[in-house]
Amino acid sequence: MEGPPAQAPSPRGLAYGVAASQVLGLAVITMTGAWLGQYRGGLAWASAELQFNVHPLCMVLGMVFLQGDALLVYRVFRNESKRSTKVLHGLLHALALIVALVGLVAVFQSHRKKGIQDMYSLHSWCGMAAFAFYFVQWLLGVCLFLFPGASFALRSKYKPQHVFLGGFLLTLSIATALLGILELLLFRIKESYDSFAPEGVLANVLGLLLVAFGAVVGYVLTREEWKRPPMAEETALSMDFKHLAEEGSPR
Amino acid sequence: MEGPPAQAPSPRGLAYGVAASQVLGLAVITMTGAWLGQYRGGLAWASAELQFNVHPLCMVLGMVFLQGDALLVYRVFRNESKRSTKVLHGLLHALALIVALVGLVAVFQSHRKKGIQDMYSLHSWCGMAAFAFYFVQWLLGVCLFLFPGASFALRSKYKPQHVFLGGFLLTLSIATALLGILELLLFRIKESYDSFAPEGVLANVLGLLLVAFGAVVGYVLTREEWKRPPMAEETALSMDFKHLAEEGSPR
C-alpha cells in the first residue's frame, strides 16, 4: 500500500488523436496569420484597417484553439489529480476569454473608426451568442466546480449540462469562424472569389482545416474508451477536500 | 412468462426534448419557405431565378430536418424491435439524401442557366463535403448494419465511428446552412443588410433557429440516460435473425 498509485496507461490511439488536433490547431493559426499577413496587410492596433485584422487572429486563437485545448485537458492529463486538471481547464478557458475579448475590442474599435455598423450580420449574432454563453459557462464552472460550497448533488446535476454546453460552444465558435471567413471574402474579394483567386482558395482551405480541428477534438472527447476512468474521477472528486487537507501535513 | 415483453418507460424529459426539436425543425422549414416566398419571389423549377430557391428549401428539409429526425429514431422508438428502428433510420436518411439531391440539381441548373461559376465558395466546399460523406456513410450503414453478412465484430467496431460521423455530418450540414444564409444575404441585400432590413433580420433569426435545432437534437442524442437501454439493444441485436425467423410462425 506504499508508493505512488498505479498509473492507468493511456488508451491506444488517444496520443495520435491529440497530436492530430494540435497539428490542425497550429495549422489553423499559422494559416490565419499567413492570410492576414500576405493578403490583408498584416496587423497594427493603431490603424483602423489593420486593427480589424487582430479580430480574426484573436478569435481563432481564443475561441477555437485555446477553447478546444481546454476541453482536451481531461483526456491528456489522465493521472494528475482531478483538482490540478480542473484548475488548468479553468485557466485555459480564462486565457481563451481574454484573447477573444481583445479580438472583440479590435473589431468594435475598427468599426467605429471606419463608421461601419456593428452587430447586424449572422456572423456577429452567432459570435456574440457564443462569447456570452462561453463567459457565463466559465463563471458557473468556476463557482460550482472550483470554489468549495456547491453541494455534491448540485455538481453532479450540473456536470453533464456543463460538458454538453462546452462541446456545443466550441462547435458554435467554429461555425462562427466559418461565417467570418465567408463574410470577409465577400466584402474584400467578391469579384475574384468566383475565379478561384489564391486568397479565396487559401481562406476556403482554412475553413476546412477549422472543420477538421473540430472533428478531431470532437472525436477525442466523445470516444468512450478515451474518457478519464470514472473510478479515478469519482474517487478524486469525493477525496478532493481530504486530499487538500492532507497536502499540508507530513507524510 | 406469457404476454408482451415489459415496456421500458420513456425517461423523464425525453418527450419534451424531442417535441422541442420538432417545433424548432418545423419553424426552420416554415421560415425558410416564408423567406423565399416573401422576399425571393417563391419557387419555380422552370425559371433560372426561382429554380435557385428550391436549393435552400430542399437542403434545409433534407440535410437538416430529415437528417436530424433520422438520428432521433433510436431515442423515440425505444421499445420497437431494433430491426424496424434501423430500417426507419435508413429510410429517413435515404429520403433526406433524395431531397438534398433535388436541391443540388436545382442550384447547379440555376447556375448554368445564369452563367454563374460553381463550387468556389466555402459554403459549396463544406456542403459538397457534407453531402458526399453523408452518402458514403449511408451506403456503409446499409451494407454493414442492414444487410446480413457483416460479422458481429465488424459491426461493433464500426458502430461508434458511424454514430460519431452521424453527429458530425448533421453539425457540418447546419454550419453549411448558416454559410448559405450569409452568402445569399451578401449577394442579394448587401446594401440594406447593415441597416437591419427585415429580410436580413428574418434570415438571421432563421440561422439562430437552425443552431437551436442542432443544439436540441445534439442534447437529446448525447444525454446518457436517454439512450436506448444497452441491454435491450444487445438482446435485440443477437436475436435479430431468430426474431425474423419466428415472425412467420404461429404464436
Coordinates of C-alpha atoms in Angstrom, one line a residue:
Chain A
M1 CA 0.0 0.0 0.0
E2 CA 3.1 2.2 -0.1
G3 CA 4.4 4.2 -3.1
P4 CA 2.6 6.2 -5.7
P5 CA -0.7 5.0 -7.0
A6 CA -0.6 2.8 -10.2
Q7 CA -0.7 5.0 -13.4
A8 CA -3.5 4.0 -15.7
P9 CA -2.0 3.5 -19.2
S10 CA -3.1 6.0 -21.9
P11 CA -5.5 4.3 -24.3
R12 CA -4.1 3.3 -27.7
G13 CA -4.8 5.9 -30.3
L14 CA -5.5 8.8 -27.9
A15 CA -2.0 10.2 -28.3
Y16 CA -2.4 10.2 -32.1
G17 CA -5.8 11.9 -31.8
V18 CA -4.4 14.6 -29.5
A19 CA -1.4 15.1 -31.7
A20 CA -3.6 15.4 -34.8
S21 CA -5.7 18.1 -33.1
Q22 CA -2.6 20.1 -32.2
V23 CA -1.1 19.9 -35.7
L24 CA -4.5 21.1 -37.1
G25 CA -4.9 23.8 -34.5
L26 CA -1.4 25.2 -35.1
A27 CA -2.0 24.9 -38.9
V28 CA -5.2 27.0 -38.5
I29 CA -3.5 29.7 -36.5
T30 CA -0.5 29.8 -38.9
M31 CA -2.8 29.9 -41.9
T32 CA -4.9 32.7 -40.4
G33 CA -1.7 34.7 -39.8
A34 CA -0.5 34.0 -43.3
W35 CA -3.8 35.1 -44.8
L36 CA -3.8 38.4 -42.9
G37 CA -0.1 39.0 -43.5
Q38 CA 0.0 38.0 -47.2
Y39 CA -3.3 39.4 -48.4
R40 CA -4.7 41.8 -45.8
G41 CA -1.7 43.9 -44.9
G42 CA -0.8 42.4 -41.5
L43 CA -1.8 43.6 -38.0
A44 CA -1.5 47.1 -36.4
W45 CA -3.6 48.2 -33.5
A46 CA -3.3 51.9 -34.3
S47 CA -4.6 51.7 -37.9
A48 CA -8.4 51.3 -38.5
E49 CA -7.9 49.0 -41.4
L50 CA -5.2 46.8 -39.8
Q51 CA -6.7 46.8 -36.3
F52 CA -9.6 44.8 -37.8
N53 CA -7.1 42.0 -38.7
V54 CA -6.4 41.5 -35.0
H55 CA -10.1 40.2 -34.8
P56 CA -9.8 37.0 -36.8
L57 CA -6.5 36.0 -35.4
C58 CA -7.5 36.5 -31.8
M59 CA -10.9 34.8 -32.2
V60 CA -9.3 31.7 -33.9
L61 CA -6.6 31.6 -31.2
G62 CA -9.0 32.1 -28.3
M63 CA -12.4 30.8 -29.3
V64 CA -11.2 27.8 -31.3
F65 CA -7.6 26.7 -30.4
L66 CA -7.5 27.5 -26.7
Q67 CA -11.1 26.6 -26.1
G68 CA -10.5 23.3 -27.8
D69 CA -7.4 22.6 -25.8
A70 CA -9.1 23.4 -22.6
L71 CA -11.6 20.7 -23.4
L72 CA -8.8 18.2 -24.1
V73 CA -7.0 18.5 -20.7
Y74 CA -9.2 15.8 -19.1
R75 CA -8.1 13.4 -21.9
V76 CA -4.4 14.4 -21.9
F77 CA -3.8 14.6 -18.1
R78 CA -5.3 11.3 -17.1
N79 CA -3.2 10.6 -14.0
E80 CA -2.9 14.1 -12.5
S81 CA -5.1 15.0 -9.6
K82 CA -8.6 16.0 -10.6
R83 CA -8.1 19.3 -8.9
S84 CA -5.0 20.4 -10.9
T85 CA -6.6 19.3 -14.1
K86 CA -9.7 21.3 -13.2
V87 CA -7.6 24.4 -12.5
L88 CA -5.7 24.0 -15.8
H89 CA -9.1 23.6 -17.6
G90 CA -10.4 26.8 -16.0
L91 CA -7.1 28.7 -16.7
L92 CA -7.0 27.8 -20.4
H93 CA -10.7 28.9 -20.7
A94 CA -9.8 32.2 -18.9
L95 CA -6.9 32.8 -21.3
A96 CA -9.2 32.0 -24.3
L97 CA -11.8 34.5 -23.0
I98 CA -9.1 37.2 -22.6
V99 CA -7.7 36.6 -26.1
A100 CA -11.2 36.6 -27.5
L101 CA -12.0 39.9 -25.7
V102 CA -9.0 41.6 -27.3
G103 CA -10.3 40.3 -30.6
L104 CA -13.8 41.8 -29.9
V105 CA -12.4 45.2 -28.9
A106 CA -10.4 45.2 -32.1
V107 CA -13.4 44.7 -34.3
F108 CA -15.7 47.2 -32.5
Q109 CA -12.9 49.9 -32.4
S110 CA -12.1 49.3 -36.1
H111 CA -15.8 49.6 -37.0
R112 CA -16.2 52.8 -35.0
K113 CA -13.1 54.4 -36.7
K114 CA -14.4 53.4 -40.1
G115 CA -18.1 54.2 -39.4
I116 CA -19.2 50.6 -40.0
Q117 CA -22.4 49.4 -38.4
D118 CA -22.0 46.7 -35.6
M119 CA -23.9 43.5 -34.9
Y120 CA -26.1 43.2 -38.0
S121 CA -24.7 40.1 -39.6
L122 CA -25.4 36.4 -38.8
H123 CA -21.7 36.1 -38.1
S124 CA -21.9 38.7 -35.4
W125 CA -25.1 37.3 -33.9
C126 CA -23.7 33.8 -33.7
G127 CA -20.3 35.1 -32.4
M128 CA -21.9 37.3 -29.7
A129 CA -24.1 34.4 -28.5
A130 CA -21.1 32.1 -28.4
F131 CA -19.0 34.6 -26.5
A132 CA -21.7 35.5 -24.0
F133 CA -22.7 31.9 -23.2
Y134 CA -19.0 31.0 -23.0
F135 CA -18.4 33.6 -20.4
V136 CA -21.5 32.6 -18.4
Q137 CA -20.4 28.9 -18.7
W138 CA -16.9 29.8 -17.4
L139 CA -18.4 31.8 -14.4
L140 CA -20.7 29.0 -13.5
G141 CA -17.9 26.4 -13.8
V142 CA -15.6 28.4 -11.5
C143 CA -18.4 28.9 -8.9
L144 CA -19.7 25.4 -8.9
F145 CA -16.6 23.3 -9.6
L146 CA -13.6 25.2 -8.3
F147 CA -14.9 27.1 -5.3
P148 CA -16.0 25.0 -2.4
G149 CA -19.6 25.5 -1.3
A150 CA -21.6 23.8 -4.1
S151 CA -23.1 20.6 -2.9
F152 CA -22.0 17.3 -4.4
A153 CA -25.6 16.8 -5.6
L154 CA -25.6 20.2 -7.4
R155 CA -22.2 19.5 -9.0
S156 CA -23.4 16.0 -10.3
K157 CA -26.6 17.5 -11.7
Y158 CA -24.8 20.4 -13.4
K159 CA -21.8 18.5 -14.8
P160 CA -23.5 16.8 -17.8
Q161 CA -25.0 20.2 -18.8
H162 CA -21.6 21.8 -18.4
V163 CA -20.0 19.1 -20.6
F164 CA -22.7 19.3 -23.3
L165 CA -22.6 23.1 -23.4
G166 CA -18.8 23.0 -23.6
G167 CA -18.9 20.9 -26.8
F168 CA -21.8 23.0 -28.2
L169 CA -19.9 26.3 -27.7
L170 CA -16.8 25.0 -29.4
T171 CA -18.9 23.9 -32.3
L172 CA -20.8 27.3 -32.5
S173 CA -17.4 29.1 -32.3
I174 CA -16.1 27.1 -35.2
A175 CA -19.3 27.7 -37.2
T176 CA -18.9 31.4 -36.4
A177 CA -15.3 31.4 -37.7
L178 CA -16.5 29.9 -41.0
L179 CA -19.1 32.6 -41.3
G180 CA -16.4 35.2 -40.6
I181 CA -14.2 33.8 -43.3
L182 CA -17.0 33.9 -45.9
E183 CA -18.1 37.4 -44.8
L184 CA -14.6 38.8 -45.1
L185 CA -14.1 37.2 -48.6
L186 CA -17.4 38.5 -49.9
F187 CA -16.6 42.0 -48.6
R188 CA -13.0 42.1 -49.9
I189 CA -12.6 39.9 -53.0
K190 CA -16.2 39.3 -54.2
E191 CA -15.1 40.0 -57.8
S192 CA -12.3 37.4 -57.9
Y193 CA -13.6 34.8 -55.5
D194 CA -15.6 33.0 -58.2
S195 CA -12.4 32.7 -60.4
F196 CA -10.7 30.8 -57.6
A197 CA -8.4 33.7 -56.6
P198 CA -5.5 32.3 -54.4
E199 CA -6.7 34.3 -51.4
G200 CA -10.2 32.7 -51.7
V201 CA -8.7 29.2 -52.0
L202 CA -6.4 29.8 -49.1
A203 CA -9.3 31.0 -46.9
N204 CA -11.6 28.1 -48.0
V205 CA -8.8 25.6 -47.1
L206 CA -8.5 27.4 -43.7
G207 CA -12.3 26.8 -43.3
L208 CA -11.9 23.1 -44.0
L209 CA -9.0 22.9 -41.5
L210 CA -11.2 24.5 -38.9
V211 CA -13.8 21.9 -39.5
A212 CA -11.1 19.2 -39.3
F213 CA -9.9 20.6 -36.0
G214 CA -13.4 20.5 -34.6
A215 CA -14.0 17.0 -35.9
V216 CA -10.8 15.6 -34.3
V217 CA -11.4 17.4 -31.0
G218 CA -15.0 16.1 -31.0
Y219 CA -13.8 12.6 -31.8
V220 CA -11.2 12.6 -28.9
L221 CA -13.8 13.9 -26.5
T222 CA -16.6 11.6 -27.3
R223 CA -14.7 8.3 -27.7
E224 CA -15.9 6.3 -24.8
E225 CA -12.7 4.4 -24.0
W226 CA -10.7 7.6 -24.1
K227 CA -12.6 9.2 -21.2
R228 CA -10.9 9.6 -17.9
P229 CA -11.7 6.4 -16.0
P230 CA -14.8 7.2 -13.9
M231 CA -13.4 5.2 -11.0
A232 CA -10.4 7.5 -10.5
E233 CA -12.6 10.5 -11.2
E234 CA -15.2 9.7 -8.6
T235 CA -12.5 8.8 -6.0
A236 CA -10.7 12.1 -6.7
L237 CA -14.0 14.1 -6.5
S238 CA -15.1 12.8 -3.2
M239 CA -11.5 12.9 -1.8
D240 CA -10.8 16.4 -3.1
F241 CA -11.1 18.1 0.3
K242 CA -9.5 15.2 2.1
H243 CA -6.6 15.5 -0.3
L244 CA -6.3 19.2 0.1
A245 CA -6.4 18.9 3.9
E246 CA -3.7 16.2 3.8
E247 CA -1.4 18.1 1.5
G248 CA -0.1 20.4 4.2
S249 CA 0.5 17.6 6.7
P250 CA 3.8 15.5 6.8
R251 CA 3.6 12.1 5.1
Chain B
M1 CA -43.8 -15.7 -19.0
E2 CA -46.8 -15.1 -21.3
G3 CA -47.8 -11.8 -22.8
P4 CA -45.8 -9.0 -24.5
P5 CA -42.4 -8.1 -23.0
A6 CA -42.4 -5.3 -20.4
Q7 CA -42.1 -1.8 -22.0
A8 CA -39.2 0.2 -20.6
P9 CA -40.7 3.6 -19.6
S10 CA -39.5 6.6 -21.6
P11 CA -37.1 8.7 -19.5
R12 CA -38.5 11.9 -18.0
G13 CA -37.7 14.9 -20.2
L14 CA -37.0 13.0 -23.4
A15 CA -40.5 13.7 -24.8
Y16 CA -40.0 17.4 -24.2
G17 CA -36.6 17.3 -25.8
V18 CA -38.0 15.6 -28.9
A19 CA -41.0 17.9 -29.0
A20 CA -38.8 20.9 -28.8
S21 CA -36.6 19.6 -31.7
Q22 CA -39.7 19.1 -33.9
V23 CA -41.1 22.5 -33.1
L24 CA -37.8 24.1 -34.0
G25 CA -37.4 21.9 -37.1
L26 CA -40.8 22.8 -38.4
A27 CA -40.2 26.5 -37.6
V28 CA -36.9 26.3 -39.6
I29 CA -38.7 24.9 -42.7
T30 CA -41.6 27.3 -42.4
M31 CA -39.3 30.3 -42.0
T32 CA -37.2 29.2 -45.0
G33 CA -40.3 29.0 -47.1
A34 CA -41.6 32.4 -45.8
W35 CA -38.2 34.0 -46.6
L36 CA -38.2 32.6 -50.1
G37 CA -41.9 33.3 -50.7
Q38 CA -42.0 36.8 -49.1
Y39 CA -38.6 38.2 -50.3
R40 CA -37.2 36.0 -53.0
G41 CA -40.2 35.5 -55.3
G42 CA -41.1 31.9 -54.4
L43 CA -40.2 28.7 -56.2
A44 CA -40.5 27.7 -59.8
W45 CA -38.4 24.9 -61.4
A46 CA -38.6 26.3 -64.9
S47 CA -37.3 29.8 -64.1
A48 CA -33.5 30.3 -63.6
E49 CA -34.0 32.8 -60.8
L50 CA -36.7 30.9 -58.9
Q51 CA -35.2 27.5 -59.5
F52 CA -32.4 28.6 -57.3
N53 CA -34.9 29.0 -54.4
V54 CA -35.6 25.3 -54.5
H55 CA -32.0 24.8 -53.2
P56 CA -32.2 26.3 -49.7
L57 CA -35.6 24.8 -49.0
C58 CA -34.6 21.3 -50.1
M59 CA -31.2 21.4 -48.3
V60 CA -32.8 22.6 -45.0
L61 CA -35.6 19.9 -45.3
G62 CA -33.2 17.1 -46.3
M63 CA -29.8 17.8 -44.8
V64 CA -31.1 19.4 -41.6
F65 CA -34.7 18.3 -40.6
L66 CA -34.8 14.8 -42.1
Q67 CA -31.2 14.0 -41.2
G68 CA -31.8 15.2 -37.6
D69 CA -35.0 13.2 -37.3
A70 CA -33.3 10.1 -38.7
L71 CA -30.8 10.3 -35.8
L72 CA -33.6 10.7 -33.2
V73 CA -35.5 7.5 -34.1
Y74 CA -33.4 5.4 -31.7
R75 CA -34.4 7.7 -28.9
V76 CA -38.1 8.0 -29.9
F77 CA -38.7 4.3 -30.7
R78 CA -37.3 2.7 -27.6
N79 CA -39.5 -0.4 -27.4
E80 CA -39.8 -1.3 -31.1
S81 CA -37.6 -4.1 -32.4
K82 CA -34.0 -3.0 -33.2
R83 CA -34.5 -4.0 -36.8
S84 CA -37.6 -1.9 -37.6
T85 CA -36.0 1.1 -35.9
K86 CA -32.8 0.5 -38.0
V87 CA -34.9 0.3 -41.2
L88 CA -36.8 3.5 -40.4
H89 CA -33.4 5.2 -39.6
G90 CA -32.1 4.1 -43.0
L91 CA -35.3 5.1 -44.9
L92 CA -35.3 8.6 -43.3
H93 CA -31.7 9.1 -44.3
A94 CA -32.5 7.9 -47.9
L95 CA -35.4 10.4 -48.1
A96 CA -33.0 13.1 -46.8
L97 CA -30.5 12.2 -49.5
I98 CA -33.1 12.3 -52.3
V99 CA -34.5 15.7 -51.2
A100 CA -30.9 17.0 -50.9
L101 CA -30.1 15.7 -54.4
V102 CA -33.1 17.7 -55.8
G103 CA -31.7 20.7 -54.0
L104 CA -28.3 20.2 -55.5
V105 CA -29.7 19.7 -59.0
A106 CA -31.6 23.0 -58.6
V107 CA -28.6 25.1 -57.7
F108 CA -26.3 23.6 -60.4
Q109 CA -29.0 24.0 -63.1
S110 CA -29.8 27.5 -62.0
H111 CA -26.1 28.5 -62.0
R112 CA -25.7 27.0 -65.5
K113 CA -28.7 28.9 -66.9
K114 CA -27.4 32.2 -65.4
G115 CA -23.7 31.6 -66.2
I116 CA -22.6 31.6 -62.5
Q117 CA -19.5 29.7 -61.5
D118 CA -20.0 26.6 -59.4
M119 CA -18.1 25.3 -56.3
Y120 CA -15.9 28.2 -55.5
S121 CA -17.3 29.4 -52.1
L122 CA -16.7 28.0 -48.6
H123 CA -20.4 27.2 -48.5
S124 CA -20.1 25.0 -51.6
W125 CA -17.0 23.3 -50.3
C126 CA -18.5 22.5 -46.9
G127 CA -21.8 21.5 -48.5
M128 CA -20.3 19.1 -51.0
A129 CA -18.1 17.5 -48.4
A130 CA -21.1 17.1 -46.1
F131 CA -23.3 15.6 -48.9
A132 CA -20.5 13.2 -50.2
F133 CA -19.6 11.9 -46.7
Y134 CA -23.3 11.6 -45.9
F135 CA -23.9 9.4 -49.0
V136 CA -20.9 7.2 -48.2
Q137 CA -22.0 6.9 -44.6
W138 CA -25.4 5.8 -45.7
L139 CA -24.0 3.2 -48.1
L140 CA -21.7 1.8 -45.5
G141 CA -24.5 1.8 -42.9
V142 CA -26.8 -0.2 -45.3
C143 CA -24.1 -2.7 -46.2
L144 CA -22.9 -3.3 -42.7
F145 CA -26.0 -2.9 -40.5
L146 CA -29.0 -3.8 -42.7
F147 CA -27.7 -6.5 -45.0
P148 CA -26.7 -9.7 -43.3
G149 CA -23.1 -10.7 -44.0
A150 CA -21.0 -8.3 -41.9
S151 CA -19.6 -10.0 -38.8
F152 CA -20.7 -9.0 -35.4
A153 CA -17.1 -8.0 -34.7
L154 CA -17.0 -5.7 -37.7
R155 CA -20.4 -4.1 -36.8
S156 CA -19.3 -3.5 -33.2
K157 CA -16.0 -1.9 -34.4
Y158 CA -17.8 0.3 -37.0
K159 CA -20.8 1.4 -34.9
P160 CA -19.1 4.1 -32.7
Q161 CA -17.5 5.6 -35.9
H162 CA -20.9 5.5 -37.6
V163 CA -22.5 7.3 -34.6
F164 CA -19.8 9.9 -34.4
L165 CA -19.8 10.6 -38.1
G166 CA -23.6 10.9 -38.0
G167 CA -23.4 13.7 -35.4
F168 CA -20.6 15.4 -37.2
L169 CA -22.4 15.4 -40.5
L170 CA -25.5 16.9 -39.0
T171 CA -23.3 19.6 -37.4
L172 CA -21.5 20.3 -40.7
S173 CA -24.8 20.4 -42.6
I174 CA -26.2 23.1 -40.2
A175 CA -22.9 25.1 -40.4
T176 CA -23.2 24.9 -44.2
A177 CA -26.8 26.2 -44.0
L178 CA -25.6 29.2 -41.9
L179 CA -22.9 29.9 -44.6
G180 CA -25.6 29.6 -47.3
I181 CA -27.9 32.1 -45.5
L182 CA -25.0 34.6 -45.1
E183 CA -23.9 34.2 -48.7
L184 CA -27.4 34.7 -50.1
L185 CA -27.8 37.9 -48.0
L186 CA -24.5 39.3 -49.0
F187 CA -25.3 38.6 -52.7
R188 CA -28.9 40.0 -52.6
I189 CA -29.2 42.7 -49.9
K190 CA -25.6 43.7 -49.1
E191 CA -26.6 47.4 -49.2
S192 CA -29.5 47.2 -46.7
Y193 CA -28.2 44.3 -44.5
D194 CA -26.3 46.7 -42.2
S195 CA -29.4 48.8 -41.6
F196 CA -31.2 45.8 -40.2
A197 CA -33.5 45.3 -43.3
P198 CA -36.4 43.0 -42.3
E199 CA -35.2 40.3 -44.7
G200 CA -31.8 40.3 -43.1
V201 CA -33.2 40.1 -39.6
L202 CA -35.6 37.3 -40.6
A203 CA -32.7 35.3 -42.2
N204 CA -30.5 35.9 -39.1
V205 CA -33.3 34.6 -36.8
L206 CA -33.6 31.6 -39.2
G207 CA -29.8 31.0 -38.6
L208 CA -30.3 31.1 -34.8
L209 CA -33.2 28.6 -35.1
L210 CA -31.0 26.3 -37.1
V211 CA -28.4 26.5 -34.3
A212 CA -31.1 25.8 -31.7
F213 CA -32.4 22.8 -33.7
G214 CA -28.9 21.4 -33.8
A215 CA -28.4 22.1 -30.1
V216 CA -31.6 20.3 -29.0
V217 CA -31.0 17.3 -31.3
G218 CA -27.4 17.1 -30.0
Y219 CA -28.6 17.3 -26.4
V220 CA -31.2 14.6 -26.9
L221 CA -28.7 12.3 -28.6
T222 CA -25.8 12.7 -26.1
R223 CA -27.8 12.6 -22.8
E224 CA -26.6 9.3 -21.3
E225 CA -29.9 8.4 -19.6
W226 CA -31.9 8.9 -22.8
K227 CA -30.0 6.4 -24.8
R228 CA -31.8 3.1 -25.8
P229 CA -31.1 0.7 -22.9
P230 CA -28.0 -1.3 -24.0
M231 CA -29.5 -4.4 -22.5
A232 CA -32.5 -4.4 -24.9
E233 CA -30.2 -3.3 -27.7
E234 CA -27.8 -6.2 -27.3
T235 CA -30.5 -8.7 -26.9
A236 CA -32.3 -7.5 -30.0
L237 CA -29.1 -7.5 -32.0
S238 CA -28.2 -11.1 -31.2
M239 CA -31.8 -12.2 -31.5
D240 CA -32.4 -10.4 -34.8
F241 CA -32.3 -13.4 -37.1
K242 CA -34.1 -15.6 -34.5
H243 CA -36.8 -13.0 -34.3
L244 CA -37.1 -12.7 -38.1
A245 CA -37.4 -16.5 -38.4
E246 CA -40.0 -16.7 -35.7
E247 CA -42.2 -13.9 -37.2
G248 CA -43.7 -16.2 -39.8
S249 CA -44.6 -18.9 -37.3
P250 CA -47.9 -19.0 -35.3
R251 CA -47.7 -17.8 -31.7

